Coordinates of C-alpha atoms in Angstrom, one line a residue:
Chain A
M562 CA -50.9 -55.8 53.3
Y563 CA -49.9 -59.2 54.3
S564 CA -48.0 -61.4 52.1
Q565 CA -49.2 -65.0 51.1
K566 CA -47.1 -66.6 53.2
V567 CA -48.0 -64.9 56.2
M568 CA -51.7 -65.2 55.5
D569 CA -50.9 -68.9 55.0
H570 CA -49.6 -69.4 58.2
F571 CA -52.2 -67.3 59.7
T572 CA -55.1 -69.2 58.8
N573 CA -53.2 -72.8 59.4
P574 CA -50.8 -72.0 62.0
R575 CA -48.4 -74.8 62.2
N576 CA -47.7 -76.3 65.8
V577 CA -50.2 -74.5 67.8
G578 CA -50.3 -75.7 71.5
D579 CA -48.4 -77.3 74.5
I580 CA -45.5 -79.3 74.9
P581 CA -46.9 -80.9 78.6
D582 CA -43.2 -82.2 79.2
A583 CA -41.3 -79.1 77.5
D584 CA -37.6 -78.8 78.1
G585 CA -37.7 -75.0 78.0
V586 CA -40.5 -72.5 77.6
G587 CA -39.9 -68.6 76.8
T588 CA -42.9 -66.0 76.9
V589 CA -42.4 -62.4 75.4
G590 CA -44.4 -59.8 74.7
N591 CA -46.7 -58.0 76.9
P592 CA -51.0 -58.0 77.1
I593 CA -50.7 -54.4 77.3
C594 CA -49.1 -54.0 73.8
G595 CA -51.2 -56.3 72.1
D596 CA -48.9 -59.3 71.3
V597 CA -47.7 -62.0 73.8
M598 CA -46.1 -65.3 72.4
K599 CA -45.4 -68.2 74.5
L600 CA -43.1 -71.1 72.9
A601 CA -42.2 -74.6 74.3
I602 CA -39.4 -76.6 73.0
K603 CA -38.7 -80.1 73.3
V604 CA -34.8 -81.1 73.1
R605 CA -33.1 -84.4 72.6
G606 CA -29.1 -84.6 72.1
G607 CA -28.7 -81.2 71.6
R608 CA -31.3 -81.3 69.4
I609 CA -34.9 -79.2 68.9
V610 CA -37.2 -82.4 68.2
D611 CA -40.2 -80.4 68.8
A612 CA -41.8 -76.8 69.2
K613 CA -45.2 -75.5 69.8
F614 CA -46.8 -71.9 70.4
K615 CA -49.6 -70.1 72.0
T616 CA -49.7 -66.7 70.8
F617 CA -52.4 -63.8 71.7
G618 CA -51.6 -61.0 68.8
C619 CA -52.5 -59.9 65.1
G620 CA -51.9 -61.7 61.9
A621 CA -48.4 -61.0 61.9
A622 CA -47.6 -62.2 65.6
I623 CA -49.3 -65.2 64.6
A624 CA -47.5 -65.9 61.9
T625 CA -44.2 -65.5 62.7
S626 CA -44.8 -67.7 65.8
S627 CA -46.1 -70.3 63.7
M628 CA -42.9 -70.0 61.2
V629 CA -40.6 -70.0 63.9
T630 CA -41.7 -73.1 65.0
E631 CA -41.2 -74.6 61.7
M632 CA -37.8 -72.9 61.1
V633 CA -36.3 -74.5 64.2
K634 CA -37.5 -78.0 64.2
G635 CA -34.2 -80.0 63.7
K636 CA -31.7 -77.4 64.5
T637 CA -29.2 -77.9 67.2
I638 CA -29.4 -75.3 69.9
E639 CA -26.6 -73.1 68.4
E640 CA -28.1 -73.3 65.2
A641 CA -31.4 -72.2 66.4
L642 CA -29.8 -69.2 68.8
K643 CA -29.1 -68.0 65.4
I644 CA -32.6 -67.3 64.1
S645 CA -33.0 -63.7 64.0
N646 CA -36.5 -61.7 64.2
K647 CA -35.2 -60.5 60.7
A648 CA -35.0 -63.9 59.4
V649 CA -38.4 -64.9 60.4
A650 CA -39.8 -62.1 58.9
E651 CA -37.7 -62.7 55.7
A652 CA -39.2 -66.6 55.4
L653 CA -42.8 -65.2 55.7
D654 CA -41.7 -63.1 52.6
G655 CA -41.5 -60.0 54.6
L656 CA -43.9 -57.7 56.9
P657 CA -45.6 -54.5 56.8
A658 CA -43.3 -52.3 58.1
N659 CA -45.4 -51.2 61.1
K660 CA -45.2 -54.8 62.0
L661 CA -41.7 -55.4 62.0
H662 CA -41.3 -53.9 65.6
C663 CA -44.1 -54.6 67.3
S664 CA -45.2 -58.0 66.3
N665 CA -42.0 -59.6 64.9
L666 CA -41.1 -61.2 68.5
A667 CA -41.1 -65.0 67.7
A668 CA -37.1 -65.4 67.7
D669 CA -37.1 -63.8 71.0
A670 CA -39.5 -66.4 72.4
L671 CA -37.4 -69.0 71.1
H672 CA -34.3 -67.4 72.5
K673 CA -36.0 -67.1 75.8
A674 CA -37.3 -71.1 75.5
I675 CA -33.5 -72.1 75.3
E676 CA -32.3 -69.9 77.7
D677 CA -34.6 -71.6 80.0
Y678 CA -33.8 -75.0 78.5
R679 CA -30.1 -74.4 79.7
Q680 CA -31.2 -73.0 82.9
R681 CA -32.9 -76.2 83.7
K682 CA -29.9 -78.1 82.4
Q683 CA -27.5 -76.3 84.8
A684 CA -29.8 -76.7 87.8
E685 CA -29.6 -80.5 87.3
S686 CA -26.3 -80.7 86.9
A687 CA -25.7 -78.7 89.9
Chain B
M44 CA -68.4 -66.5 48.5
R45 CA -71.1 -64.4 50.8
R46 CA -69.9 -60.5 51.3
V47 CA -71.1 -59.2 54.1
Y48 CA -70.2 -55.1 54.6
L49 CA -70.9 -54.3 58.1
D50 CA -68.5 -51.0 58.3
H51 CA -71.1 -48.3 57.5
A52 CA -69.4 -46.2 60.1
A53 CA -66.3 -46.1 57.6
T54 CA -68.1 -45.3 54.8
T55 CA -71.0 -46.1 52.9
P56 CA -71.8 -46.9 49.2
V57 CA -73.2 -43.8 47.4
R58 CA -76.8 -44.4 46.4
P59 CA -78.0 -44.6 42.8
E60 CA -80.3 -41.3 42.9
V61 CA -77.2 -39.5 44.5
L62 CA -75.0 -40.6 41.5
D63 CA -77.7 -39.8 38.9
A64 CA -78.0 -36.2 40.6
M65 CA -74.2 -35.6 39.9
V66 CA -73.2 -37.0 36.9
P67 CA -74.5 -34.1 34.7
F68 CA -71.9 -32.1 36.7
F69 CA -68.9 -33.8 35.7
T70 CA -69.9 -33.4 32.2
E71 CA -72.3 -31.3 30.2
K72 CA -72.7 -29.0 32.9
F73 CA -69.0 -28.6 34.3
G74 CA -69.0 -24.6 34.5
N75 CA -67.2 -22.5 37.2
A76 CA -69.7 -21.7 39.8
S77 CA -67.8 -18.1 39.9
S78 CA -67.8 -17.7 36.4
I79 CA -70.3 -15.3 34.9
H80 CA -71.4 -17.2 31.6
S81 CA -74.2 -19.3 31.0
F82 CA -72.0 -22.1 32.1
G83 CA -70.8 -20.7 35.3
R84 CA -74.3 -19.9 36.0
E85 CA -75.6 -23.3 35.3
A86 CA -73.5 -24.4 38.5
R87 CA -73.9 -21.9 40.3
T88 CA -77.9 -22.2 40.3
A89 CA -76.7 -25.7 41.2
V90 CA -74.7 -24.8 44.4
D91 CA -77.1 -22.1 45.6
E92 CA -80.2 -24.7 45.4
S93 CA -78.2 -27.4 47.1
R94 CA -77.5 -25.1 49.6
D95 CA -81.2 -24.0 50.5
V96 CA -81.8 -28.1 50.5
V97 CA -78.9 -28.7 53.0
A98 CA -80.3 -25.6 55.0
R99 CA -83.7 -27.3 55.1
A100 CA -82.9 -30.4 56.1
L101 CA -81.0 -29.2 59.3
G102 CA -83.3 -26.4 60.1
A103 CA -80.7 -24.0 59.2
D104 CA -80.2 -20.6 57.0
P105 CA -78.9 -21.2 53.7
A106 CA -76.1 -18.5 54.7
E107 CA -75.0 -20.4 57.6
I108 CA -74.1 -23.5 55.5
I109 CA -70.4 -23.8 54.4
F110 CA -69.3 -26.4 51.6
T111 CA -66.1 -28.2 52.5
S112 CA -63.9 -31.3 51.3
G113 CA -65.5 -33.4 54.2
G114 CA -65.8 -33.8 58.0
T115 CA -62.2 -33.5 58.6
E116 CA -62.0 -30.3 57.3
S117 CA -65.4 -29.1 58.9
D118 CA -63.9 -30.1 62.0
N119 CA -60.7 -28.2 61.8
T120 CA -62.3 -25.1 60.3
A121 CA -64.8 -25.1 63.2
I122 CA -62.1 -25.7 65.6
K123 CA -59.5 -23.7 64.4
G124 CA -61.6 -21.0 63.0
V125 CA -63.1 -20.1 66.3
A126 CA -60.2 -20.2 68.4
L127 CA -58.2 -17.5 66.0
A128 CA -61.0 -15.1 65.6
N129 CA -61.7 -15.2 69.1
R130 CA -58.4 -15.2 70.8
K131 CA -59.0 -11.6 72.5
K132 CA -61.8 -13.4 74.4
G133 CA -59.8 -16.0 75.5
N134 CA -57.9 -19.1 75.1
H135 CA -59.6 -22.2 76.7
I136 CA -61.3 -24.8 74.6
I137 CA -63.4 -27.8 76.3
T138 CA -63.7 -31.5 74.2
S139 CA -64.2 -34.6 75.2
A140 CA -61.8 -37.7 75.8
V141 CA -63.6 -39.5 73.2
E142 CA -63.8 -37.2 70.2
H143 CA -62.6 -38.1 66.4
H144 CA -59.0 -37.5 65.8
A145 CA -59.8 -34.6 63.4
V146 CA -61.4 -32.9 66.6
M147 CA -58.6 -33.9 69.0
D148 CA -55.8 -33.1 66.6
S149 CA -57.3 -29.9 66.0
C150 CA -57.3 -28.9 69.5
K151 CA -53.6 -30.3 70.4
S152 CA -52.5 -28.6 67.3
L153 CA -54.0 -25.1 69.2
E154 CA -52.2 -26.1 72.3
Q155 CA -48.8 -25.4 70.4
L156 CA -50.3 -21.9 69.8
G157 CA -50.9 -21.5 73.5
F158 CA -54.4 -22.0 73.7
E159 CA -55.6 -24.5 76.9
I160 CA -57.5 -27.5 76.1
T161 CA -59.4 -29.7 78.8
F162 CA -60.5 -33.1 77.6
V163 CA -63.5 -33.7 79.8
P164 CA -63.7 -37.5 80.9
V165 CA -66.4 -39.9 79.9
D166 CA -68.1 -42.9 81.8
G167 CA -68.0 -46.5 81.3
T168 CA -70.4 -46.0 78.6
G169 CA -68.6 -43.1 76.8
M170 CA -70.9 -40.4 77.9
V171 CA -69.9 -37.2 78.7
S172 CA -71.4 -35.4 81.6
P173 CA -73.0 -31.9 81.0
D174 CA -71.8 -31.3 85.0
D175 CA -68.4 -32.0 83.9
V176 CA -68.3 -29.7 80.9
R177 CA -70.1 -27.2 83.3
S178 CA -67.3 -27.3 85.5
A179 CA -64.7 -27.3 83.1
M180 CA -65.8 -23.9 82.2
R181 CA -63.6 -20.9 82.8
P182 CA -64.3 -17.1 82.0
D183 CA -61.8 -17.6 79.4
T184 CA -63.3 -20.3 77.5
I185 CA -64.0 -19.6 73.9
L186 CA -65.2 -23.0 72.8
I187 CA -66.8 -26.8 73.3
S188 CA -66.7 -29.3 71.1
I189 CA -68.3 -32.4 72.0
M190 CA -69.4 -35.2 69.2
H191 CA -73.2 -35.8 68.8
A192 CA -72.5 -39.8 68.4
N193 CA -69.4 -41.5 68.7
N194 CA -67.8 -43.4 65.8
E195 CA -66.2 -46.1 67.7
V196 CA -68.8 -47.3 70.1
G197 CA -72.0 -45.4 69.1
T198 CA -72.6 -43.8 72.2
I199 CA -74.9 -40.3 71.5
Q200 CA -74.0 -37.7 73.6
P201 CA -76.8 -35.5 75.6
I202 CA -76.0 -32.9 73.1
E203 CA -79.2 -30.5 74.0
E204 CA -78.2 -30.2 77.8
I205 CA -74.6 -29.5 76.9
A206 CA -75.7 -26.4 74.6
K207 CA -77.6 -25.3 77.2
V208 CA -74.3 -25.1 79.7
A209 CA -72.7 -23.1 76.5
R210 CA -75.3 -21.0 75.6
E211 CA -75.9 -19.8 79.6
A212 CA -72.2 -19.3 79.7
G213 CA -72.1 -17.5 76.1
V214 CA -69.8 -19.7 74.9
Y215 CA -69.7 -21.0 71.2
F216 CA -70.6 -25.0 70.8
H217 CA -69.7 -27.2 68.1
T218 CA -70.9 -30.6 67.4
D219 CA -69.2 -33.1 65.2
A220 CA -72.5 -34.8 63.6
V221 CA -70.3 -37.0 60.9
Q222 CA -71.9 -40.0 62.5
S223 CA -75.4 -39.1 63.4
V224 CA -77.1 -37.4 60.4
G225 CA -79.4 -39.9 59.0
N226 CA -79.4 -42.1 61.7
L227 CA -80.7 -39.4 64.3
P228 CA -82.6 -36.8 64.1
V229 CA -80.4 -33.8 63.2
N230 CA -82.0 -30.2 63.7
V231 CA -79.5 -27.2 64.6
E232 CA -82.3 -25.5 66.5
Q233 CA -83.1 -28.2 68.6
L234 CA -80.1 -29.3 69.3
G235 CA -79.2 -25.9 70.3
V236 CA -75.5 -26.1 68.1
D237 CA -73.6 -22.6 66.8
L238 CA -71.6 -24.8 64.6
L239 CA -71.7 -28.4 63.3
S240 CA -70.0 -30.7 61.2
L241 CA -71.1 -33.5 58.2
S242 CA -69.3 -35.6 55.9
G243 CA -71.2 -36.8 52.5
H244 CA -69.7 -40.3 52.5
K245 CA -71.3 -41.7 55.8
L246 CA -74.5 -41.2 54.2
Y247 CA -74.5 -42.7 51.0
G248 CA -73.1 -39.4 49.3
P249 CA -69.8 -38.8 47.8
K250 CA -66.5 -38.8 49.1
G251 CA -64.3 -35.5 49.5
I252 CA -67.5 -33.2 50.2
G253 CA -68.5 -32.1 53.4
M254 CA -70.7 -29.3 55.1
L255 CA -70.2 -27.0 58.0
Y256 CA -73.2 -25.2 59.7
V257 CA -71.9 -21.7 61.3
R258 CA -74.7 -19.7 63.0
K259 CA -75.3 -16.5 62.1
G260 CA -73.2 -14.5 64.4
V261 CA -70.7 -16.7 65.0
K262 CA -67.0 -15.3 64.8
I263 CA -64.8 -17.5 62.7
S264 CA -61.7 -17.0 60.8
P265 CA -61.5 -19.1 57.0
Y266 CA -59.2 -21.9 57.2
M267 CA -58.8 -21.9 53.2
H268 CA -57.4 -18.7 51.6
G269 CA -58.1 -17.5 48.6
G270 CA -60.6 -16.8 45.8
G271 CA -63.1 -15.7 48.1
Q272 CA -65.8 -18.6 47.5
E273 CA -68.3 -19.6 50.4
R274 CA -68.7 -15.7 51.0
G275 CA -65.0 -15.8 52.1
R276 CA -65.2 -18.3 54.4
R277 CA -63.8 -21.0 52.7
A278 CA -62.0 -20.5 49.2
G279 CA -61.4 -23.0 46.5
T280 CA -63.5 -23.6 43.6
E281 CA -66.8 -25.2 44.4
N282 CA -66.7 -29.2 44.2
V283 CA -70.0 -28.8 42.4
A284 CA -70.9 -32.6 41.5
G285 CA -69.7 -33.3 45.2
I286 CA -72.1 -30.3 46.7
V287 CA -75.3 -31.3 44.6
G288 CA -74.5 -35.3 45.6
L289 CA -74.2 -34.3 49.3
A290 CA -77.6 -32.3 49.1
K291 CA -79.3 -35.2 47.5
A292 CA -77.8 -37.6 50.1
I293 CA -78.8 -35.4 53.2
E294 CA -82.1 -34.9 51.7
L295 CA -82.6 -38.2 51.3
A296 CA -81.0 -39.3 54.5
V297 CA -82.9 -37.0 56.4
E298 CA -86.6 -38.0 54.7
E299 CA -85.9 -41.8 55.5
Q300 CA -84.2 -41.1 58.9
G301 CA -87.1 -42.5 61.2
E302 CA -87.9 -45.7 59.1
Y303 CA -84.0 -46.4 58.3
A304 CA -83.1 -46.0 62.1
R305 CA -85.9 -48.4 63.0
R306 CA -84.8 -51.2 60.7
L307 CA -81.1 -50.7 62.0
A308 CA -81.8 -51.2 65.3
R309 CA -83.9 -54.1 65.0
L310 CA -80.5 -55.7 63.2
R311 CA -78.3 -53.8 65.5
D312 CA -80.1 -55.5 68.6
M313 CA -80.4 -59.2 66.8
L314 CA -76.7 -58.6 66.3
I315 CA -75.8 -57.7 69.8
R316 CA -78.5 -60.3 71.4
G317 CA -77.0 -62.9 69.2
V318 CA -72.9 -62.4 69.8
M319 CA -73.8 -62.1 73.5
D320 CA -75.4 -65.2 73.8
R321 CA -72.9 -67.5 71.7
I322 CA -70.0 -66.0 73.2
P323 CA -68.4 -66.0 76.4
D324 CA -66.5 -63.5 77.8
V325 CA -67.5 -60.5 75.8
V326 CA -68.5 -56.9 76.5
L327 CA -70.6 -54.4 74.8
T328 CA -68.8 -51.4 74.4
G329 CA -71.1 -48.1 74.1
H330 CA -73.9 -47.3 76.1
P331 CA -76.5 -50.2 75.9
E332 CA -79.4 -47.9 74.9
R333 CA -78.4 -44.5 73.9
R334 CA -76.3 -45.6 70.7
L335 CA -76.0 -45.1 67.3
P336 CA -79.3 -47.3 65.6
G337 CA -76.5 -49.4 63.2
N338 CA -73.5 -49.7 65.6
A339 CA -72.7 -53.1 67.3
S340 CA -69.3 -52.8 69.2
F341 CA -67.8 -55.5 71.3
C342 CA -64.4 -56.5 73.3
F343 CA -63.6 -60.2 72.9
K344 CA -61.4 -61.1 75.9
F345 CA -57.9 -63.3 75.6
V346 CA -58.2 -62.3 71.4
E347 CA -56.4 -59.5 69.3
G348 CA -58.7 -57.6 66.9
E349 CA -57.1 -57.5 63.9
S350 CA -56.8 -61.4 63.9
I351 CA -60.5 -61.3 64.2
L352 CA -60.9 -59.0 61.2
L353 CA -58.8 -61.2 58.9
N354 CA -60.5 -63.8 60.2
L355 CA -64.0 -62.2 59.2
D356 CA -62.6 -61.0 56.0
L357 CA -61.6 -64.4 55.0
Q358 CA -65.3 -65.2 55.5
G359 CA -66.3 -62.1 53.5
I360 CA -67.5 -59.9 56.5
A361 CA -66.1 -56.5 56.7
G362 CA -66.1 -55.0 60.2
S363 CA -63.5 -53.1 61.9
S364 CA -61.2 -52.7 65.1
G365 CA -59.6 -50.2 67.5
S366 CA -56.8 -52.3 68.3
A367 CA -53.3 -51.1 68.3
C368 CA -52.8 -53.0 65.4
T369 CA -55.6 -51.8 63.2
S370 CA -55.3 -47.8 64.7
G371 CA -51.9 -47.8 63.2
S372 CA -50.5 -47.0 66.3
L373 CA -48.9 -49.1 69.4
E374 CA -51.8 -47.8 71.6
P375 CA -55.6 -49.1 71.2
S376 CA -58.5 -46.8 70.6
H377 CA -58.5 -43.5 73.0
V378 CA -62.2 -44.3 73.1
L379 CA -61.9 -47.3 74.5
L380 CA -59.4 -46.2 76.9
A381 CA -61.1 -43.5 77.8
M382 CA -64.2 -45.6 78.8
G383 CA -61.6 -47.3 81.4
L384 CA -61.1 -50.7 79.4
P385 CA -58.1 -52.4 80.6
H386 CA -55.5 -52.3 77.7
E387 CA -55.5 -56.2 76.8
V388 CA -59.1 -56.2 76.7
A389 CA -59.4 -53.0 73.9
H390 CA -56.9 -54.9 71.9
G391 CA -60.1 -57.4 71.4
S392 CA -62.4 -55.1 69.9
L393 CA -64.7 -55.5 67.2
R394 CA -66.9 -52.9 65.6
L395 CA -69.9 -54.1 63.2
T396 CA -71.8 -51.3 61.8
L397 CA -75.1 -51.9 59.9
G398 CA -76.5 -49.9 56.9
R399 CA -79.3 -49.9 54.2
D400 CA -78.3 -53.1 52.1
N401 CA -77.8 -55.5 54.8
T402 CA -80.6 -58.0 56.0
E403 CA -81.4 -60.3 58.5
E404 CA -79.7 -63.2 56.6
D405 CA -76.5 -60.7 56.9
V406 CA -76.9 -61.0 60.8
Q407 CA -77.3 -64.7 60.9
Y408 CA -74.4 -65.1 58.7
V409 CA -72.2 -63.1 61.5
L410 CA -73.9 -64.9 64.2
D411 CA -73.1 -68.5 62.4
T412 CA -69.5 -67.3 61.5
L413 CA -68.0 -65.3 64.5
P414 CA -68.3 -67.9 67.3
G415 CA -66.0 -70.1 65.6
I416 CA -63.7 -67.6 65.1
I417 CA -63.3 -66.3 68.1
E418 CA -62.8 -69.9 69.6
R419 CA -60.3 -71.0 67.0
L420 CA -58.3 -67.9 68.2
R421 CA -58.8 -68.3 72.0
A422 CA -57.4 -71.9 71.6
M423 CA -54.4 -70.4 70.0
S424 CA -54.2 -68.0 72.4
P425 CA -51.7 -68.3 75.6
F426 CA -54.7 -66.6 78.0
G427 CA -57.7 -68.9 76.5
R428 CA -59.7 -71.1 78.6

């Protein structure tokens, strides 16, 4: 039911962990629903230089988290904001239909992390 | 790679003896049991003999046995059939919060027709209290349906006591015994039930065949209408090979039940103890003692069930889970929630169900493999320790 790419990211997830001095952190999902993703980013000169995740969830939840951290590295903030849940699923050669809504939240976590980064920057300059 | 099948509550392989008994009825003895010629008579004899075997194994009369397509059809027939035939007496049905969907959704479909359903709760171990059933009773109650043993957590219900409650009130009592036949002694007289569902493929018989026991005198409408087979109670050309296979499977299962259950319980206890000893933050789900001999079910905190299953599968171990992802809905198992487990814990469920071919080495392999999987997933989890 899962593509080879999903299974690859599920069995060898990239960028698992925390970034202690992260510039932005985003958490989405709800333990009651069975999916929680926490994504941390490091930003240098307007570019995302590092991204790490921790995820509680099914195979799709873990694979999408892993994939989004790969996709976002080296991207500018503006480019990163264009990454959608759909794009993450496509990069994994698709997800089973029942997973597209419940477990495909990784880009949302990324966007939240960017929002957090922007708020922190605003607070700094204020 | 080693392959270990620990999903016997989902289905079992057909035993060679069962397959051998079935094969002639696909080929040279292919007749329709309703035909008058020798081909038909051959099939009819096989169906009759199978009915005798099944009846004897369950302590029933052959006329009380209806062959169906499986557990789901038996449950649907029992519940809807009794409800429709007894509508003049009342429209209230009592069932439990932990039934299989075949029972639960049959009851819900009757709600659409104006029947009222009471779902009695269970305690933290998944047990129904006979007193709760008694208090749910109303003058217009026509049927009680409580499963013999739970498919997810293995808890064995106090069927004899609930049957007494039903009998005192003169209300029909149905039990779904799909998980229990072969694992527990099942005798319709001793249990005191009026209707009992059973499935072939859970006891090393074929898929697509099941049985419904209906006590003499119970008013029930047929579910399938047509050619008048099964004395007008279940139309459709008899699945002769399936019926022969079911009979052989039940005969063997009942004959070997005691030894089978003892062997499985020993492996189960080794598995449960090993998991509880090796892995922190784990909950044993279901009753600690009153549980099916082959059922070991757990919830692992901070991890999600499908992830556990996928990892186990990569190591050749087949299990199942009641997490939302695996139940095909957004909710985790209704059984685990009814037992009072929080959603986030229920998502971490794993059910391992043992069977005939499992060995101590299989259990050891799981105990060597599972802790690493849980540890790795927890390290990845935002709730991990």
